PDB file of C-alpha atoms and ligand atoms in Angstrom:
ATOM      1  CA  MET A  87      83.718  89.421 117.192  1.00 93.00           C
ATOM      2  CA  ILE A  88      85.309  85.910 115.218  1.00 97.00           C
ATOM      3  CA  GLU A  89      84.340  84.939 119.067  1.00 97.00           C
ATOM      4  CA  LYS A  90      80.742  86.062 119.298  1.00 98.00           C
ATOM      5  CA  ASN A  91      80.547  85.031 115.791  1.00 98.00           C
ATOM      6  CA  ILE A  92      81.627  81.963 115.914  1.00 98.00           C
ATOM      7  CA  ARG A  93      79.068  81.211 119.001  1.00 98.00           C
ATOM      8  CA  LYS A  94      76.652  82.416 117.088  1.00 98.00           C
ATOM      9  CA  ILE A  95      76.405  79.830 114.664  1.00 98.00           C
ATOM     10  CA  LEU A  96      77.261  77.127 116.819  1.00 98.00           C
ATOM     11  CA  ASP A  97      74.421  77.760 118.381  1.00 98.00           C
ATOM     12  CA  THR A  98      72.263  78.107 114.942  1.00 98.00           C
ATOM     13  CA  ILE A  99      73.610  74.624 114.521  1.00 98.00           C
ATOM     14  CA  GLN A 100      72.066  73.387 117.280  1.00 98.00           C
ATOM     15  CA  ILE A 101      68.840  75.006 117.050  1.00 98.00           C
ATOM     16  CA  HIS A 102      68.087  74.768 113.230  1.00 98.00           C
ATOM     17  CA  SER A 103      69.719  70.967 112.437  1.00 98.00           C
ATOM     18  CA  PRO A 104      67.744  68.053 112.429  1.00 98.00           C
ATOM     19  CA  TYR A 105      71.342  65.729 114.000  1.00 98.00           C
ATOM     20  CA  PRO A 106      74.196  68.966 114.983  1.00 98.00           C
ATOM     21  CA  GLU A 107      76.622  66.379 116.023  1.00 98.00           C
ATOM     22  CA  LYS A 108      77.193  65.125 112.464  1.00 98.00           C
ATOM     23  CA  VAL A 109      78.080  68.894 111.508  1.00 98.00           C
ATOM     24  CA  THR A 110      81.063  70.622 110.814  1.00 98.00           C
ATOM     25  CA  LEU A 111      81.658  74.293 110.425  1.00 98.00           C
ATOM     26  CA  VAL A 112      84.192  75.019 107.835  1.00 98.00           C
ATOM     27  CA  ALA A 113      85.275  78.135 107.902  1.00 98.00           C
ATOM     28  CA  VAL A 114      86.069  80.250 104.735  1.00 98.00           C
ATOM     29  CA  THR A 115      89.273  82.129 105.222  1.00 98.00           C
ATOM     30  CA  LYS A 116      90.536  83.046 101.524  1.00 97.00           C
ATOM     31  CA  ASN A 117      91.067  86.984 101.797  1.00 97.00           C
ATOM     32  CA  ARG A 118      91.710  86.573 105.721  1.00 97.00           C
ATOM     33  CA  SER A 119      95.039  87.470 106.985  1.00 96.00           C
ATOM     34  CA  VAL A 120      96.748  84.722 108.772  1.00 96.00           C
ATOM     35  CA  SER A 121      96.391  85.852 112.648  1.00 95.00           C
ATOM     36  CA  GLU A 122      92.616  86.426 111.945  1.00 97.00           C
ATOM     37  CA  ILE A 123      92.684  82.183 110.663  1.00 97.00           C
ATOM     38  CA  ARG A 124      94.453  81.860 114.075  1.00 96.00           C
ATOM     39  CA  GLU A 125      92.454  83.741 116.219  1.00 97.00           C
ATOM     40  CA  ALA A 126      88.978  81.259 114.881  1.00 97.00           C
ATOM     41  CA  ILE A 127      90.834  78.102 115.221  1.00 97.00           C
ATOM     42  CA  ARG A 128      91.637  79.642 118.575  1.00 96.00           C
ATOM     43  CA  CYS A 129      87.738  79.790 119.261  1.00 96.00           C
ATOM     44  CA  GLY A 130      87.313  76.257 117.780  1.00 96.00           C
ATOM     45  CA  VAL A 131      87.306  76.104 114.177  1.00 97.00           C
ATOM     46  CA  LYS A 132      88.921  72.368 113.083  1.00 98.00           C
ATOM     47  CA  VAL A 133      88.419  73.315 109.479  1.00 98.00           C
ATOM     48  CA  ILE A 134      89.130  75.569 107.303  1.00 98.00           C
ATOM     49  CA  GLY A 135      88.231  76.551 103.568  1.00 98.00           C
ATOM     50  CA  GLU A 136      89.940  78.058 100.897  1.00 98.00           C
ATOM     51  CA  ASN A 137      89.584  78.461  96.546  1.00 98.00           C
ATOM     52  CA  ARG A 138      92.841  79.647  95.665  1.00 98.00           C
ATOM     53  CA  VAL A 139      95.671  77.175  95.226  1.00 98.00           C
ATOM     54  CA  GLN A 140      98.707  80.115  95.182  1.00 97.00           C
ATOM     55  CA  GLU A 141      96.900  82.246  98.524  1.00 97.00           C
ATOM     56  CA  SER A 142      96.729  79.507 100.458  1.00 97.00           C
ATOM     57  CA  GLU A 143     100.339  77.897  99.861  1.00 97.00           C
ATOM     58  CA  GLU A 144     101.532  81.299 100.963  1.00 95.00           C
ATOM     59  CA  LYS A 145      99.341  81.534 104.463  1.00 96.00           C
ATOM     60  CA  PHE A 146      99.757  77.713 105.056  1.00 96.00           C
ATOM     61  CA  ALA A 147     102.943  77.730 104.832  1.00 94.00           C
ATOM     62  CA  LEU A 148     102.753  80.682 108.353  1.00 93.00           C
ATOM     63  CA  LEU A 149      99.724  78.870 109.891  1.00 91.00           C
ATOM     64  CA  GLY A 150     103.182  76.368 110.418  1.00 84.00           C
ATOM     65  CA  ALA A 151     101.748  73.197 112.444  1.00 81.00           C
ATOM     66  CA  LEU A 152      98.505  74.225 113.866  1.00 81.00           C
ATOM     67  CA  SER A 153      96.421  71.274 113.814  1.00 87.00           C
ATOM     68  CA  VAL A 154      93.443  72.397 111.346  1.00 96.00           C
ATOM     69  CA  GLN A 155      92.077  70.229 108.672  1.00 97.00           C
ATOM     70  CA  LYS A 156      91.801  71.984 105.243  1.00 98.00           C
ATOM     71  CA  HIS A 157      89.435  71.786 102.304  1.00 98.00           C
ATOM     72  CA  PHE A 158      90.044  73.350  99.152  1.00 98.00           C
ATOM     73  CA  ILE A 159      86.618  74.391  98.156  1.00 98.00           C
ATOM     74  CA  GLY A 160      87.642  76.621  94.704  1.00 98.00           C
ATOM     75  CA  HIS A 161      87.166  75.623  91.405  1.00 98.00           C
ATOM     76  CA  LEU A 162      90.593  73.968  90.565  1.00 98.00           C
ATOM     77  CA  GLN A 163      92.986  73.615  87.573  1.00 97.00           C
ATOM     78  CA  THR A 164      94.259  70.335  86.360  1.00 96.00           C
ATOM     79  CA  ASN A 165      97.507  72.726  86.301  1.00 97.00           C
ATOM     80  CA  LYS A 166      97.003  72.839  90.129  1.00 98.00           C
ATOM     81  CA  VAL A 167      96.553  69.240  90.986  1.00 98.00           C
ATOM     82  CA  ASN A 168      99.348  68.322  92.517  1.00 98.00           C
ATOM     83  CA  LYS A 169     100.009  71.049  94.343  1.00 98.00           C
ATOM     84  CA  ALA A 170      96.365  70.850  95.667  1.00 98.00           C
ATOM     85  CA  VAL A 171      97.312  67.036  96.546  1.00 98.00           C
ATOM     86  CA  GLU A 172     100.017  68.138  98.573  1.00 97.00           C
ATOM     87  CA  LEU A 173      98.456  71.185 100.661  1.00 97.00           C
ATOM     88  CA  PHE A 174      95.005  70.016 101.448  1.00 98.00           C
ATOM     89  CA  ASP A 175      92.878  66.991 103.568  1.00 98.00           C
ATOM     90  CA  MET A 176      90.071  67.474 100.756  1.00 98.00           C
ATOM     91  CA  ILE A 177      88.598  68.757  97.597  1.00 98.00           C
ATOM     92  CA  GLU A 178      84.980  69.857  98.054  1.00 98.00           C
ATOM     93  CA  SER A 179      84.837  70.940  94.478  1.00 98.00           C
ATOM     94  CA  VAL A 180      85.523  68.122  92.298  1.00 98.00           C
ATOM     95  CA  ASP A 181      83.342  69.514  89.330  1.00 97.00           C
ATOM     96  CA  SER A 182      83.525  67.187  86.572  1.00 97.00           C
ATOM     97  CA  GLU A 183      85.188  64.304  85.345  1.00 97.00           C
ATOM     98  CA  ARG A 184      89.024  65.676  83.891  1.00 97.00           C
ATOM     99  CA  LEU A 185      89.322  66.984  87.446  1.00 98.00           C
ATOM    100  CA  ALA A 186      88.464  63.650  88.688  1.00 98.00           C
ATOM    101  CA  GLY A 187      91.325  62.238  86.549  1.00 98.00           C
ATOM    102  CA  ALA A 188      93.676  64.368  87.513  1.00 98.00           C
ATOM    103  CA  LEU A 189      93.861  64.052  90.765  1.00 98.00           C
ATOM    104  CA  ASN A 190      93.303  60.425  91.115  1.00 98.00           C
ATOM    105  CA  VAL A 191      96.709  60.486  88.847  1.00 98.00           C
ATOM    106  CA  ALA A 192      98.254  63.352  91.467  1.00 98.00           C
ATOM    107  CA  ALA A 193      97.228  61.512  94.641  1.00 98.00           C
ATOM    108  CA  LYS A 194      98.092  58.018  93.347  1.00 98.00           C
ATOM    109  CA  ALA A 195     101.803  59.640  92.863  1.00 97.00           C
ATOM    110  CA  THR A 196     101.644  60.760  96.726  1.00 96.00           C
ATOM    111  CA  GLY A 197     100.735  57.219  98.015  1.00 94.00           C
ATOM    112  CA  LYS A 198      97.285  59.296  99.201  1.00 89.00           C
ATOM    113  CA  VAL A 199      93.724  58.702  98.969  1.00 96.00           C
ATOM    114  CA  LEU A 200      92.196  61.865  98.529  1.00 98.00           C
ATOM    115  CA  PRO A 201      89.446  62.239 100.293  1.00 98.00           C
ATOM    116  CA  VAL A 202      87.058  64.313  97.853  1.00 98.00           C
ATOM    117  CA  LEU A 203      83.103  65.686  97.426  1.00 98.00           C
ATOM    118  CA  ILE A 204      81.719  66.372  94.295  1.00 98.00           C
ATOM    119  CA  GLN A 205      80.412  69.467  93.110  1.00 98.00           C
ATOM    120  CA  VAL A 206      77.102  69.352  91.588  1.00 98.00           C
ATOM    121  CA  ASN A 207      75.336  73.101  90.255  1.00 97.00           C
ATOM    122  CA  ILE A 208      72.123  72.003  91.699  1.00 96.00           C
ATOM    123  CA  ALA A 209      70.355  75.401  91.066  1.00 94.00           C
ATOM    124  CA  ARG A 210      71.419  75.083  87.407  1.00 93.00           C
ATOM    125  CA  ASP A 211      73.430  78.248  87.394  1.00 91.00           C
ATOM    126  CA  PRO A 212      75.140  78.964  84.109  1.00 89.00           C
ATOM    127  CA  ARG A 213      77.594  81.374  85.960  1.00 90.00           C
ATOM    128  CA  LYS A 214      79.019  78.038  88.312  1.00 91.00           C
ATOM    129  CA  PHE A 215      80.891  75.475  88.073  1.00 95.00           C
ATOM    130  CA  GLY A 216      79.367  71.497  89.316  1.00 97.00           C
ATOM    131  CA  ILE A 217      77.554  68.605  87.352  1.00 97.00           C
ATOM    132  CA  PHE A 218      74.125  68.460  87.022  1.00 97.00           C
ATOM    133  CA  GLU A 219      71.970  66.101  88.933  1.00 96.00           C
ATOM    134  CA  GLU A 220      70.566  63.928  86.307  1.00 96.00           C
ATOM    135  CA  ASN A 221      74.480  62.747  85.539  1.00 96.00           C
ATOM    136  CA  MET A 222      75.314  61.896  88.975  1.00 95.00           C
ATOM    137  CA  GLU A 223      74.805  58.153  88.949  1.00 94.00           C
ATOM    138  CA  ASP A 224      76.703  58.241  86.107  1.00 95.00           C
ATOM    139  CA  PHE A 225      79.801  60.230  87.202  1.00 96.00           C
ATOM    140  CA  LEU A 226      79.515  57.669  90.670  1.00 95.00           C
ATOM    141  CA  LYS A 227      80.014  54.691  88.397  1.00 94.00           C
ATOM    142  CA  LYS A 228      83.288  55.844  87.108  1.00 94.00           C
ATOM    143  CA  ALA A 229      84.747  56.416  90.583  1.00 91.00           C
ATOM    144  CA  LEU A 230      86.154  52.777  89.246  1.00 87.00           C
ATOM    145  CA  LEU A 231      88.743  54.345  87.499  1.00 92.00           C
ATOM    146  CA  TRP A 232      89.960  56.742  90.314  1.00 96.00           C
ATOM    147  CA  PRO A 233      90.640  54.244  93.273  1.00 96.00           C
ATOM    148  CA  HIS A 234      92.756  57.185  94.558  1.00 97.00           C
ATOM    149  CA  LEU A 235      90.025  58.954  95.482  1.00 97.00           C
ATOM    150  CA  LYS A 236      87.891  58.631  97.812  1.00 97.00           C
ATOM    151  CA  ILE A 237      83.966  60.271  97.391  1.00 97.00           C
ATOM    152  CA  GLN A 238      83.046  60.777 100.608  1.00 97.00           C
ATOM    153  CA  GLY A 239      79.752  63.093  99.660  1.00 97.00           C
ATOM    154  CA  PHE A 240      78.390  66.436  97.786  1.00 98.00           C
ATOM    155  CA  MET A 241      78.862  69.856  97.535  1.00 98.00           C
ATOM    156  CA  THR A 242      76.639  72.821  96.069  1.00 98.00           C
ATOM    157  CA  ILE A 243      76.493  76.323  96.292  1.00 95.00           C
ATOM    158  CA  GLY A 244      72.749  77.581  95.868  1.00 88.00           C
ATOM    159  CA  ARG A 245      71.835  80.832  94.422  1.00 87.00           C
ATOM    160  CA  LEU A 246      72.347  82.957  96.974  1.00 80.00           C
ATOM    161  CA  GLU A 247      69.745  85.987  95.456  1.00 87.00           C
ATOM    162  CA  ALA A 248      66.593  83.116  95.889  1.00 89.00           C
ATOM    163  CA  ASP A 249      64.649  83.286  98.410  1.00 92.00           C
ATOM    164  CA  GLU A 250      64.475  81.458 100.868  1.00 91.00           C
ATOM    165  CA  ALA A 251      61.816  78.906  99.785  1.00 94.00           C
ATOM    166  CA  GLU A 252      63.734  78.992  96.373  1.00 93.00           C
ATOM    167  CA  GLN A 253      67.232  78.110  98.676  1.00 94.00           C
ATOM    168  CA  LYS A 254      64.607  75.614 100.482  1.00 96.00           C
ATOM    169  CA  LYS A 255      63.959  73.260  97.165  1.00 97.00           C
ATOM    170  CA  TYR A 256      67.883  73.024  96.234  1.00 97.00           C
ATOM    171  CA  PHE A 257      68.917  72.157  99.307  1.00 98.00           C
ATOM    172  CA  GLN A 258      66.099  69.683  99.770  1.00 98.00           C
ATOM    173  CA  ALA A 259      66.306  68.690  96.142  1.00 98.00           C
ATOM    174  CA  LEU A 260      69.892  67.481  96.483  1.00 98.00           C
ATOM    175  CA  HIS A 261      69.623  66.174 100.367  1.00 98.00           C
ATOM    176  CA  SER A 262      66.940  64.438  98.703  1.00 97.00           C
ATOM    177  CA  LEU A 263      69.660  62.779  95.602  1.00 96.00           C
ATOM    178  CA  PHE A 264      72.547  62.237  98.324  1.00 96.00           C
ATOM    179  CA  GLU A 265      69.596  60.225 100.701  1.00 95.00           C
ATOM    180  CA  GLN A 266      69.304  58.335  97.399  1.00 94.00           C
ATOM    181  CA  MET A 267      72.806  57.478  95.833  1.00 94.00           C
ATOM    182  CA  ARG A 268      73.969  56.401  99.421  1.00 92.00           C
ATOM    183  CA  THR A 269      71.626  54.639 100.427  1.00 86.00           C
ATOM    184  CA  ALA A 270      70.470  52.254  97.507  1.00 75.00           C
ATOM    185  CA  LYS A 271      73.034  52.121  94.293  1.00 77.00           C
ATOM    186  CA  PHE A 272      76.352  53.424  96.062  1.00 87.00           C
ATOM    187  CA  SER A 273      76.036  51.936  99.770  1.00 82.00           C
ATOM    188  CA  GLY A 274      79.739  50.928  99.569  1.00 84.00           C
ATOM    189  CA  MET A 275      81.139  54.285  98.872  1.00 91.00           C
ATOM    190  CA  ASP A 276      80.570  55.385 102.504  1.00 90.00           C
ATOM    191  CA  LEU A 277      79.151  58.931 101.664  1.00 95.00           C
ATOM    192  CA  GLN A 278      78.921  60.806 104.492  1.00 96.00           C
ATOM    193  CA  TYR A 279      79.048  64.848 103.924  1.00 98.00           C
ATOM    194  CA  LEU A 280      76.526  67.035 102.581  1.00 98.00           C
ATOM    195  CA  SER A 281      78.514  70.840 102.009  1.00 98.00           C
ATOM    196  CA  MET A 282      75.793  73.202 101.653  1.00 98.00           C
ATOM    197  CA  GLY A 283      75.329  76.575 102.993  1.00 97.00           C
ATOM    198  CA  MET A 284      76.928  79.897 103.095  1.00 97.00           C
ATOM    199  CA  SER A 285      76.882  83.258 105.734  1.00 97.00           C
ATOM    200  CA  GLY A 286      73.469  83.804 103.810  1.00 95.00           C
ATOM    201  CA  ASP A 287      71.527  80.549 103.479  1.00 96.00           C
ATOM    202  CA  PHE A 288      73.164  79.015 105.917  1.00 97.00           C
ATOM    203  CA  ILE A 289      70.147  78.232 107.754  1.00 97.00           C
ATOM    204  CA  PRO A 290      68.011  76.346 105.396  1.00 97.00           C
ATOM    205  CA  ALA A 291      70.870  74.538 104.109  1.00 98.00           C
ATOM    206  CA  LEU A 292      70.794  73.027 107.740  1.00 98.00           C
ATOM    207  CA  GLU A 293      66.645  73.050 108.017  1.00 98.00           C
ATOM    208  CA  CYS A 294      67.942  70.704 104.958  1.00 98.00           C
ATOM    209  CA  GLY A 295      70.752  68.565 106.076  1.00 98.00           C
ATOM    210  CA  ALA A 296      73.235  70.165 105.146  1.00 98.00           C
ATOM    211  CA  THR A 297      76.268  68.098 107.126  1.00 98.00           C
ATOM    212  CA  MET A 298      79.198  70.799 106.745  1.00 98.00           C
ATOM    213  CA  ILE A 299      78.835  74.823 105.981  1.00 98.00           C
ATOM    214  CA  ARG A 300      81.019  76.813 104.504  1.00 98.00           C
ATOM    215  CA  ILE A 301      80.817  80.194 106.650  1.00 98.00           C
ATOM    216  CA  GLY A 302      83.145  83.111 105.514  1.00 98.00           C
ATOM    217  CA  SER A 303      82.296  86.747 106.517  1.00 98.00           C
ATOM    218  CA  GLY A 304      79.735  85.611 108.655  1.00 98.00           C
ATOM    219  CA  ILE A 305      82.484  84.654 110.461  1.00 98.00           C
ATOM    220  CA  PHE A 306      84.927  87.383 109.948  1.00 98.00           C
ATOM    221  CA  ASP A 307      83.159  90.688 108.967  1.00 94.00           C
TER     222      ASP A 307
HETATM  223  C1  PLP B 565      83.606  82.251  99.388  1.00 84.14           C
HETATM  224  C2  PLP B 565      82.801  80.765  99.797  1.00 84.14           C
HETATM  225  C3  PLP B 565      81.961  80.690 101.048  1.00 84.14           C
HETATM  226  C4  PLP B 565      81.725  81.520 102.440  1.00 84.14           C
HETATM  227  O1  PLP B 565      81.291  82.692 101.478  1.00 84.14           O
HETATM  228  P1  PLP B 565      80.294  83.760 102.128  1.00 84.14           P
HETATM  229  O2  PLP B 565      78.847  84.193 102.321  1.00 84.14           O
HETATM  230  O3  PLP B 565      81.478  84.524 103.210  1.00 84.14           O
HETATM  231  O4  PLP B 565      80.221  82.108 103.517  1.00 84.14           O
HETATM  232  C5  PLP B 565      81.577  79.302 100.442  1.00 84.14           C
HETATM  233  N1  PLP B 565      82.096  78.575 100.050  1.00 84.14           N
HETATM  234  C6  PLP B 565      82.464  79.117  98.762  1.00 84.14           C
HETATM  235  C7  PLP B 565      82.602  77.590  97.604  1.00 84.14           C
HETATM  236  C8  PLP B 565      83.309  79.981  98.411  1.00 84.14           C
HETATM  237  O5  PLP B 565      83.888  80.328  97.633  1.00 84.14           O
END
């Protein structure tokens, strides 16, 4: 099942993305067993996503030295940043200046420059974290304060209950913010990833220019 699901998602990327070669599939492995994760990696998954530090620590210890990139995609509490920097290759969910500052300190202590994405609350959903679109420029201007973070793009969680037209409106808005920031004002910054789309809405996300899609149930259920 996992194998068939992954193959289907990879085909869908080919069909629906304007630039399929740029798209990375992040297999969201929260709540999944180590054997399910191993199976996904065997089927070609190169990146996994987790949303809890403690659960990740336990599972990564069991996974051992398997070659896979690990992304953190949940709300990260500042008291867990040291562990997160140790465990993950990228934090996709930097959702406040306070968290960026804490991650910068943690990365500095390890001598790393940590790849991160900024989580944007593009749908202005009061239940979700993330910065608002209109604050992005100010946020990026503060990047100088965080020399140990490498800001590589944006991430968003759309509104799953929305219809496809509304989903597309949000994804298009984030794509256009992304293009605006990376071409004009922050061209020195290497903004290259746009992480949007989950099992229920990754097709519209791909059509709107996503370069990372985060899929859990669509792979493992
Ligand atoms: C759980 C989760 C996903 C994957 O959701 P599915 O609907 O299972 O594909 C993607 N992104 C984030 C931030 C998540 O927490």
